[in-house]
Short mmCIF file of N, CA and C in Angstrom, two decimals:
data_model
loop_
_atom_site.label_atom_id
_atom_site.label_comp_id
_atom_site.label_asym_id
_atom_site.label_seq_id
_atom_site.Cartn_x
_atom_site.Cartn_y
_atom_site.Cartn_z
N MET A 1 31.24 -37.26 7.11
CA MET A 1 30.22 -36.25 7.31
C MET A 1 29.19 -36.78 8.30
N GLN A 2 28.90 -35.99 9.31
CA GLN A 2 27.94 -36.39 10.32
C GLN A 2 26.52 -36.22 9.78
N GLN A 3 25.72 -37.24 9.94
CA GLN A 3 24.34 -37.17 9.49
C GLN A 3 23.45 -36.75 10.66
N THR A 4 22.51 -35.85 10.38
CA THR A 4 21.63 -35.35 11.42
C THR A 4 20.18 -35.64 11.05
N ALA A 5 19.36 -35.75 12.07
CA ALA A 5 17.94 -36.00 11.85
C ALA A 5 17.31 -34.78 11.18
N CYS A 6 16.41 -35.02 10.27
CA CYS A 6 15.73 -33.93 9.58
C CYS A 6 14.67 -33.34 10.52
N PRO A 7 14.60 -32.01 10.62
CA PRO A 7 13.58 -31.40 11.48
C PRO A 7 12.15 -31.83 11.13
N CYS A 8 11.90 -32.18 9.87
CA CYS A 8 10.54 -32.54 9.46
C CYS A 8 10.11 -33.91 10.00
N GLY A 9 11.07 -34.68 10.51
CA GLY A 9 10.74 -35.97 11.11
C GLY A 9 10.74 -37.14 10.16
N ARG A 10 11.23 -36.96 8.93
CA ARG A 10 11.17 -38.01 7.93
C ARG A 10 12.49 -38.69 7.64
N GLY A 11 13.48 -38.57 8.49
CA GLY A 11 14.73 -39.26 8.22
C GLY A 11 15.94 -38.37 8.44
N ILE A 12 16.96 -38.60 7.62
CA ILE A 12 18.23 -37.89 7.72
C ILE A 12 18.15 -36.62 6.87
N TYR A 13 18.52 -35.48 7.45
CA TYR A 13 18.42 -34.20 6.76
C TYR A 13 19.13 -34.22 5.40
N GLN A 14 20.33 -34.78 5.34
CA GLN A 14 21.12 -34.77 4.11
C GLN A 14 20.42 -35.50 2.97
N GLN A 15 19.49 -36.41 3.29
CA GLN A 15 18.78 -37.16 2.26
C GLN A 15 17.32 -36.74 2.15
N CYS A 16 16.86 -35.94 3.08
CA CYS A 16 15.45 -35.58 3.14
C CYS A 16 15.23 -34.15 2.61
N CYS A 17 15.36 -33.16 3.43
CA CYS A 17 15.06 -31.77 3.04
C CYS A 17 16.25 -30.99 2.49
N GLN A 18 17.46 -31.39 2.84
CA GLN A 18 18.63 -30.63 2.35
C GLN A 18 18.69 -30.54 0.83
N PRO A 19 18.44 -31.62 0.07
CA PRO A 19 18.48 -31.49 -1.39
C PRO A 19 17.46 -30.49 -1.94
N LEU A 20 16.35 -30.32 -1.26
CA LEU A 20 15.37 -29.32 -1.67
C LEU A 20 15.87 -27.92 -1.30
N HIS A 21 16.40 -27.78 -0.10
CA HIS A 21 16.94 -26.49 0.34
C HIS A 21 18.08 -26.02 -0.56
N ASN A 22 18.89 -26.95 -1.04
CA ASN A 22 20.03 -26.61 -1.89
C ASN A 22 19.66 -26.45 -3.36
N GLY A 23 18.40 -26.72 -3.71
CA GLY A 23 17.98 -26.61 -5.10
C GLY A 23 18.36 -27.79 -5.97
N GLN A 24 18.83 -28.88 -5.36
CA GLN A 24 19.22 -30.07 -6.12
C GLN A 24 18.00 -30.88 -6.53
N GLN A 25 16.91 -30.73 -5.79
CA GLN A 25 15.65 -31.43 -6.08
C GLN A 25 14.49 -30.47 -5.89
N GLN A 26 13.36 -30.82 -6.48
CA GLN A 26 12.11 -30.09 -6.28
C GLN A 26 11.17 -31.00 -5.50
N ALA A 27 10.32 -30.40 -4.71
CA ALA A 27 9.31 -31.17 -3.98
C ALA A 27 8.37 -31.83 -4.99
N LEU A 28 8.11 -33.10 -4.78
CA LEU A 28 7.22 -33.84 -5.68
C LEU A 28 5.76 -33.72 -5.29
N THR A 29 5.51 -33.37 -4.03
CA THR A 29 4.14 -33.23 -3.54
C THR A 29 4.05 -31.99 -2.65
N ALA A 30 2.83 -31.57 -2.41
CA ALA A 30 2.61 -30.44 -1.50
C ALA A 30 3.08 -30.80 -0.09
N GLU A 31 2.85 -32.04 0.33
CA GLU A 31 3.32 -32.45 1.66
C GLU A 31 4.83 -32.38 1.76
N GLN A 32 5.54 -32.80 0.73
CA GLN A 32 6.99 -32.72 0.76
C GLN A 32 7.45 -31.27 0.84
N LEU A 33 6.76 -30.37 0.12
CA LEU A 33 7.10 -28.95 0.22
C LEU A 33 6.81 -28.44 1.62
N MET A 34 5.67 -28.82 2.20
CA MET A 34 5.33 -28.39 3.56
C MET A 34 6.40 -28.84 4.54
N ARG A 35 6.82 -30.08 4.43
CA ARG A 35 7.85 -30.61 5.34
C ARG A 35 9.17 -29.84 5.16
N SER A 36 9.53 -29.55 3.92
CA SER A 36 10.79 -28.84 3.68
C SER A 36 10.70 -27.40 4.16
N ARG A 37 9.51 -26.80 4.10
CA ARG A 37 9.34 -25.44 4.62
C ARG A 37 9.44 -25.43 6.15
N TYR A 38 8.88 -26.44 6.81
CA TYR A 38 9.02 -26.54 8.27
C TYR A 38 10.51 -26.64 8.62
N SER A 39 11.22 -27.52 7.91
CA SER A 39 12.67 -27.67 8.16
C SER A 39 13.40 -26.36 7.90
N ALA A 40 12.97 -25.62 6.89
CA ALA A 40 13.59 -24.34 6.59
C ALA A 40 13.38 -23.35 7.74
N PHE A 41 12.20 -23.36 8.35
CA PHE A 41 11.97 -22.52 9.53
C PHE A 41 12.92 -22.93 10.65
N ALA A 42 13.03 -24.24 10.88
CA ALA A 42 13.86 -24.74 11.97
C ALA A 42 15.34 -24.42 11.75
N LEU A 43 15.76 -24.34 10.50
CA LEU A 43 17.18 -24.15 10.18
C LEU A 43 17.49 -22.75 9.63
N GLN A 44 16.54 -21.84 9.75
CA GLN A 44 16.70 -20.46 9.29
C GLN A 44 17.09 -20.36 7.81
N GLN A 45 16.44 -21.15 6.99
CA GLN A 45 16.66 -21.11 5.53
C GLN A 45 15.64 -20.14 4.92
N ILE A 46 15.83 -18.85 5.16
CA ILE A 46 14.85 -17.83 4.80
C ILE A 46 14.69 -17.71 3.28
N ASP A 47 15.78 -17.77 2.54
CA ASP A 47 15.68 -17.70 1.07
C ASP A 47 14.76 -18.79 0.54
N TYR A 48 14.88 -19.99 1.08
CA TYR A 48 14.05 -21.10 0.62
C TYR A 48 12.58 -20.82 0.90
N LEU A 49 12.28 -20.28 2.07
CA LEU A 49 10.89 -19.97 2.41
C LEU A 49 10.32 -18.96 1.42
N ILE A 50 11.09 -17.98 1.06
CA ILE A 50 10.63 -16.97 0.10
C ILE A 50 10.48 -17.59 -1.29
N GLN A 51 11.45 -18.34 -1.73
CA GLN A 51 11.44 -18.94 -3.07
C GLN A 51 10.31 -19.95 -3.26
N THR A 52 9.81 -20.53 -2.19
CA THR A 52 8.75 -21.55 -2.31
C THR A 52 7.36 -20.98 -2.03
N THR A 53 7.26 -19.67 -1.93
CA THR A 53 5.97 -18.99 -1.82
C THR A 53 5.54 -18.61 -3.23
N ALA A 54 4.22 -18.56 -3.48
CA ALA A 54 3.71 -18.23 -4.82
C ALA A 54 4.43 -17.02 -5.40
N LEU A 55 4.76 -17.10 -6.67
CA LEU A 55 5.60 -16.10 -7.32
C LEU A 55 5.10 -14.67 -7.14
N GLY A 56 3.81 -14.44 -7.29
CA GLY A 56 3.25 -13.11 -7.17
C GLY A 56 3.18 -12.59 -5.74
N GLN A 57 3.43 -13.45 -4.77
CA GLN A 57 3.39 -13.06 -3.37
C GLN A 57 4.77 -12.76 -2.80
N GLN A 58 5.81 -13.21 -3.46
CA GLN A 58 7.17 -13.11 -2.90
C GLN A 58 7.57 -11.68 -2.57
N ALA A 59 7.22 -10.73 -3.41
CA ALA A 59 7.61 -9.33 -3.18
C ALA A 59 6.93 -8.74 -1.95
N TYR A 60 5.86 -9.34 -1.47
CA TYR A 60 5.12 -8.82 -0.33
C TYR A 60 5.52 -9.47 0.99
N LEU A 61 6.43 -10.42 0.95
CA LEU A 61 6.87 -11.10 2.16
C LEU A 61 7.77 -10.18 2.99
N ASP A 62 7.65 -10.27 4.29
CA ASP A 62 8.49 -9.48 5.21
C ASP A 62 9.64 -10.37 5.66
N ARG A 63 10.76 -10.26 4.95
CA ARG A 63 11.93 -11.11 5.19
C ARG A 63 12.39 -11.04 6.65
N ALA A 64 12.44 -9.83 7.21
CA ALA A 64 12.90 -9.66 8.59
C ALA A 64 11.97 -10.37 9.57
N ALA A 65 10.67 -10.28 9.35
CA ALA A 65 9.70 -10.93 10.23
C ALA A 65 9.80 -12.45 10.13
N ILE A 66 10.01 -12.95 8.92
CA ILE A 66 10.17 -14.40 8.73
C ILE A 66 11.43 -14.87 9.45
N ALA A 67 12.52 -14.14 9.29
CA ALA A 67 13.78 -14.50 9.94
C ALA A 67 13.63 -14.46 11.46
N ASP A 68 12.95 -13.46 11.97
CA ASP A 68 12.75 -13.34 13.41
C ASP A 68 11.93 -14.51 13.95
N TRP A 69 10.84 -14.84 13.27
CA TRP A 69 9.98 -15.96 13.67
C TRP A 69 10.79 -17.27 13.65
N SER A 70 11.59 -17.44 12.62
CA SER A 70 12.41 -18.64 12.48
C SER A 70 13.43 -18.77 13.60
N LYS A 71 14.13 -17.67 13.90
CA LYS A 71 15.21 -17.70 14.87
C LYS A 71 14.75 -17.66 16.33
N SER A 72 13.61 -17.02 16.58
CA SER A 72 13.19 -16.81 17.97
C SER A 72 12.49 -18.01 18.59
N ASN A 73 12.26 -19.05 17.80
CA ASN A 73 11.59 -20.24 18.32
C ASN A 73 12.47 -21.47 18.20
N GLN A 74 12.26 -22.38 19.12
CA GLN A 74 12.91 -23.69 19.03
C GLN A 74 11.87 -24.63 18.43
N TRP A 75 12.15 -25.13 17.25
CA TRP A 75 11.19 -25.95 16.52
C TRP A 75 11.30 -27.40 16.99
N LEU A 76 10.21 -27.94 17.52
CA LEU A 76 10.23 -29.24 18.19
C LEU A 76 9.85 -30.40 17.29
N LYS A 77 8.72 -30.26 16.56
CA LYS A 77 8.33 -31.34 15.65
C LYS A 77 7.20 -30.87 14.75
N LEU A 78 7.08 -31.58 13.64
CA LEU A 78 6.01 -31.34 12.68
C LEU A 78 5.07 -32.54 12.71
N GLU A 79 3.80 -32.26 12.77
CA GLU A 79 2.78 -33.31 12.77
C GLU A 79 1.84 -33.04 11.59
N ILE A 80 1.84 -33.95 10.62
CA ILE A 80 0.92 -33.82 9.48
C ILE A 80 -0.40 -34.47 9.89
N ILE A 81 -1.47 -33.69 9.82
CA ILE A 81 -2.80 -34.18 10.19
C ILE A 81 -3.45 -34.88 9.00
N ARG A 82 -3.48 -34.18 7.86
CA ARG A 82 -4.03 -34.80 6.65
C ARG A 82 -3.56 -34.01 5.43
N THR A 83 -3.58 -34.69 4.30
CA THR A 83 -3.23 -34.04 3.04
C THR A 83 -4.34 -34.32 2.03
N GLN A 84 -4.53 -33.39 1.14
CA GLN A 84 -5.42 -33.59 0.01
C GLN A 84 -4.59 -33.25 -1.22
N ASP A 85 -4.17 -34.30 -1.93
CA ASP A 85 -3.20 -34.13 -3.01
C ASP A 85 -3.76 -33.45 -4.24
N LYS A 86 -5.04 -33.57 -4.49
CA LYS A 86 -5.62 -32.98 -5.69
C LYS A 86 -6.88 -32.21 -5.35
N ILE A 87 -6.79 -30.88 -5.43
CA ILE A 87 -7.97 -30.03 -5.35
C ILE A 87 -8.00 -29.34 -6.70
N GLY A 88 -8.81 -29.83 -7.59
CA GLY A 88 -8.77 -29.33 -8.96
C GLY A 88 -7.52 -29.84 -9.65
N LYS A 89 -7.09 -29.10 -10.65
CA LYS A 89 -5.96 -29.57 -11.46
C LYS A 89 -4.59 -29.22 -10.88
N ALA A 90 -4.51 -28.12 -10.11
CA ALA A 90 -3.18 -27.64 -9.73
C ALA A 90 -3.05 -27.26 -8.26
N HIS A 91 -3.97 -27.67 -7.42
CA HIS A 91 -3.93 -27.27 -6.02
C HIS A 91 -3.95 -28.48 -5.10
N ALA A 92 -3.42 -28.27 -3.90
CA ALA A 92 -3.40 -29.31 -2.87
C ALA A 92 -3.44 -28.62 -1.52
N SER A 93 -3.75 -29.39 -0.48
CA SER A 93 -3.75 -28.83 0.87
C SER A 93 -3.04 -29.78 1.83
N VAL A 94 -2.50 -29.18 2.88
CA VAL A 94 -1.85 -29.94 3.95
C VAL A 94 -2.28 -29.30 5.27
N GLU A 95 -2.89 -30.10 6.12
CA GLU A 95 -3.21 -29.64 7.48
C GLU A 95 -2.11 -30.17 8.38
N PHE A 96 -1.57 -29.27 9.21
CA PHE A 96 -0.43 -29.67 10.03
C PHE A 96 -0.46 -28.94 11.37
N LYS A 97 0.35 -29.47 12.29
CA LYS A 97 0.64 -28.80 13.55
C LYS A 97 2.16 -28.69 13.66
N ALA A 98 2.62 -27.45 13.82
CA ALA A 98 4.04 -27.19 14.04
C ALA A 98 4.23 -26.94 15.53
N HIS A 99 4.96 -27.82 16.18
CA HIS A 99 5.21 -27.71 17.62
C HIS A 99 6.52 -26.95 17.81
N TYR A 100 6.49 -25.95 18.69
CA TYR A 100 7.69 -25.16 18.94
C TYR A 100 7.65 -24.60 20.35
N HIS A 101 8.80 -24.12 20.79
CA HIS A 101 8.91 -23.48 22.10
C HIS A 101 9.33 -22.04 21.85
N ASP A 102 8.57 -21.10 22.40
CA ASP A 102 8.82 -19.68 22.14
C ASP A 102 9.77 -19.03 23.14
N GLY A 103 10.42 -19.83 23.96
CA GLY A 103 11.34 -19.31 24.97
C GLY A 103 10.70 -19.25 26.35
N GLN A 104 9.37 -19.32 26.37
CA GLN A 104 8.66 -19.30 27.65
C GLN A 104 7.82 -20.55 27.85
N GLN A 105 7.20 -21.02 26.75
CA GLN A 105 6.38 -22.23 26.85
C GLN A 105 6.21 -22.89 25.50
N ALA A 106 5.80 -24.15 25.53
CA ALA A 106 5.55 -24.89 24.29
C ALA A 106 4.30 -24.32 23.62
N GLN A 107 4.34 -24.25 22.30
CA GLN A 107 3.25 -23.73 21.50
C GLN A 107 2.95 -24.70 20.36
N VAL A 108 1.74 -24.59 19.80
CA VAL A 108 1.38 -25.36 18.62
C VAL A 108 0.74 -24.42 17.61
N HIS A 109 1.28 -24.41 16.42
CA HIS A 109 0.69 -23.64 15.32
C HIS A 109 -0.05 -24.65 14.45
N HIS A 110 -1.39 -24.57 14.43
CA HIS A 110 -2.23 -25.49 13.67
C HIS A 110 -2.76 -24.75 12.46
N GLU A 111 -2.53 -25.30 11.26
CA GLU A 111 -2.90 -24.59 10.04
C GLU A 111 -3.32 -25.56 8.94
N LEU A 112 -4.22 -25.09 8.11
CA LEU A 112 -4.56 -25.76 6.86
C LEU A 112 -3.96 -24.89 5.76
N SER A 113 -2.91 -25.39 5.12
CA SER A 113 -2.20 -24.62 4.10
C SER A 113 -2.58 -25.11 2.71
N TYR A 114 -2.56 -24.17 1.76
CA TYR A 114 -2.85 -24.50 0.37
C TYR A 114 -1.61 -24.27 -0.47
N PHE A 115 -1.49 -25.09 -1.51
CA PHE A 115 -0.34 -25.08 -2.40
C PHE A 115 -0.81 -25.12 -3.84
N VAL A 116 0.00 -24.56 -4.73
CA VAL A 116 -0.33 -24.56 -6.15
C VAL A 116 0.86 -25.13 -6.93
N LEU A 117 0.55 -25.93 -7.94
CA LEU A 117 1.56 -26.50 -8.83
C LEU A 117 1.64 -25.61 -10.06
N HIS A 118 2.79 -25.00 -10.27
CA HIS A 118 2.99 -24.11 -11.42
C HIS A 118 4.31 -24.48 -12.09
N GLN A 119 4.26 -24.77 -13.38
CA GLN A 119 5.43 -25.17 -14.16
C GLN A 119 6.22 -26.26 -13.45
N ALA A 120 5.50 -27.30 -13.03
CA ALA A 120 6.07 -28.50 -12.40
C ALA A 120 6.73 -28.24 -11.05
N ARG A 121 6.41 -27.11 -10.41
CA ARG A 121 6.94 -26.80 -9.07
C ARG A 121 5.79 -26.45 -8.14
N TRP A 122 5.88 -26.93 -6.91
CA TRP A 122 4.89 -26.60 -5.89
C TRP A 122 5.28 -25.30 -5.20
N TYR A 123 4.26 -24.48 -4.91
CA TYR A 123 4.44 -23.23 -4.19
C TYR A 123 3.39 -23.12 -3.09
N PHE A 124 3.77 -22.50 -1.99
CA PHE A 124 2.88 -22.21 -0.87
C PHE A 124 2.08 -20.96 -1.19
N LEU A 125 0.78 -21.00 -0.93
CA LEU A 125 -0.08 -19.83 -1.05
C LEU A 125 -0.22 -19.21 0.33
N ASP A 126 0.36 -18.05 0.52
CA ASP A 126 0.38 -17.41 1.84
C ASP A 126 -0.90 -16.60 2.06
N PRO A 127 -1.76 -17.06 2.98
CA PRO A 127 -3.04 -16.37 3.20
C PRO A 127 -2.92 -15.13 4.09
N THR A 128 -1.75 -14.89 4.65
CA THR A 128 -1.58 -13.79 5.61
C THR A 128 -1.15 -12.48 4.98
N LEU A 129 -0.79 -12.51 3.71
CA LEU A 129 -0.24 -11.31 3.08
C LEU A 129 -1.31 -10.28 2.78
N ASP A 130 -0.98 -9.04 3.07
CA ASP A 130 -1.84 -7.92 2.75
C ASP A 130 -1.32 -7.33 1.45
N MET A 131 -1.93 -7.77 0.36
CA MET A 131 -1.48 -7.31 -0.95
C MET A 131 -2.67 -6.96 -1.81
N PRO A 132 -2.53 -5.98 -2.67
CA PRO A 132 -3.64 -5.59 -3.52
C PRO A 132 -3.90 -6.67 -4.58
N VAL A 133 -5.10 -7.19 -4.60
CA VAL A 133 -5.43 -8.21 -5.59
C VAL A 133 -6.91 -8.09 -5.92
N THR A 134 -7.23 -8.20 -7.21
CA THR A 134 -8.62 -8.18 -7.64
C THR A 134 -8.92 -9.49 -8.34
N MET A 135 -10.18 -9.83 -8.42
CA MET A 135 -10.58 -11.10 -9.01
C MET A 135 -10.24 -11.21 -10.49
N LYS A 136 -10.15 -10.08 -11.17
CA LYS A 136 -9.92 -10.10 -12.62
C LYS A 136 -8.46 -9.99 -13.03
N GLN A 137 -7.58 -9.76 -12.08
CA GLN A 137 -6.16 -9.64 -12.43
C GLN A 137 -5.55 -11.03 -12.59
N PRO A 138 -4.36 -11.11 -13.21
CA PRO A 138 -3.69 -12.41 -13.32
C PRO A 138 -3.43 -13.00 -11.93
N CYS A 139 -3.51 -14.30 -11.84
CA CYS A 139 -3.36 -14.99 -10.55
C CYS A 139 -1.96 -14.79 -9.97
N VAL A 140 -1.90 -14.77 -8.64
CA VAL A 140 -0.63 -14.60 -7.92
C VAL A 140 0.33 -15.77 -8.13
N CYS A 141 -0.18 -16.90 -8.58
CA CYS A 141 0.69 -18.07 -8.75
C CYS A 141 1.47 -18.04 -10.05
N GLY A 142 1.07 -17.15 -10.97
CA GLY A 142 1.78 -17.08 -12.24
C GLY A 142 1.20 -17.94 -13.33
N SER A 143 0.04 -18.54 -13.10
CA SER A 143 -0.56 -19.45 -14.07
C SER A 143 -1.02 -18.77 -15.35
N GLY A 144 -1.25 -17.45 -15.29
CA GLY A 144 -1.79 -16.74 -16.44
C GLY A 144 -3.31 -16.69 -16.44
N LYS A 145 -3.94 -17.49 -15.58
CA LYS A 145 -5.40 -17.45 -15.44
C LYS A 145 -5.78 -16.23 -14.60
N LYS A 146 -7.03 -15.86 -14.66
CA LYS A 146 -7.52 -14.80 -13.78
C LYS A 146 -7.52 -15.35 -12.35
N PHE A 147 -7.23 -14.45 -11.40
CA PHE A 147 -7.16 -14.83 -9.99
C PHE A 147 -8.42 -15.57 -9.55
N LYS A 148 -9.60 -15.08 -9.95
CA LYS A 148 -10.86 -15.69 -9.50
C LYS A 148 -11.03 -17.11 -10.04
N GLN A 149 -10.35 -17.45 -11.13
CA GLN A 149 -10.47 -18.79 -11.73
C GLN A 149 -9.37 -19.72 -11.27
N CYS A 150 -8.50 -19.23 -10.41
CA CYS A 150 -7.35 -20.05 -10.03
C CYS A 150 -7.23 -20.16 -8.50
N CYS A 151 -6.53 -19.24 -7.87
CA CYS A 151 -6.19 -19.36 -6.45
C CYS A 151 -7.09 -18.60 -5.50
N ALA A 152 -8.05 -17.83 -6.01
CA ALA A 152 -8.89 -16.99 -5.14
C ALA A 152 -9.58 -17.78 -4.05
N GLN A 153 -10.04 -18.98 -4.37
CA GLN A 153 -10.77 -19.77 -3.36
C GLN A 153 -9.90 -20.20 -2.18
N PHE A 154 -8.58 -20.11 -2.35
CA PHE A 154 -7.66 -20.53 -1.31
C PHE A 154 -7.06 -19.37 -0.51
N LEU A 155 -7.35 -18.15 -0.95
CA LEU A 155 -6.82 -16.96 -0.30
C LEU A 155 -7.97 -16.02 0.05
N GLN A 156 -7.95 -15.45 1.22
CA GLN A 156 -8.95 -14.47 1.62
C GLN A 156 -8.64 -13.14 0.95
N VAL A 157 -9.59 -12.60 0.24
CA VAL A 157 -9.37 -11.31 -0.43
C VAL A 157 -10.37 -10.31 0.11
#
C-alpha cells in the first residue's frame, strides 16, 4: 500500500487523518479535529465535515456548497497559528490559516474556530450558519444546557 502525505501536514495520511475520516478513531483535541477537517476539505470527505459539525447545526449545512468549496480549490497547506485547549469546561479554539489555490491565484483563509466537547467527541461550531436560535433554547451542541449558558458566546446570534 502506497503511503501518502497527510494534507494537514502532520505525517502520513494513513496514520494521521484517515483513521478519523474512517471512524476508527476520534479526535483527542480540537486541533486534531481542525487538522482532520482541513484534510477532509482537501480530500472531499463531505460526510466527515458534516458529522464533525455541532449536532444541532448539521441539518442547516449546505452539502452542495461544502462539496463545491472542497472540490473547486487546490488545498496547499494548513498553518496552525495558536490553540487554546480549554475555554471553560467543554470549549476550545484553534486559529489557523488554510492556504489554497482557487484556480486563478493563491488564497489564504484565516479563521479563529471554536469547538465543543460533547459526550467525549469534539465538534466544530459553525459561525456562518443562518439558523433560528434563541438564548433560552437547548444548545446547538446537544449538551442539554441552555444556548446562552453554553455555546452562545462562540456563535454570533
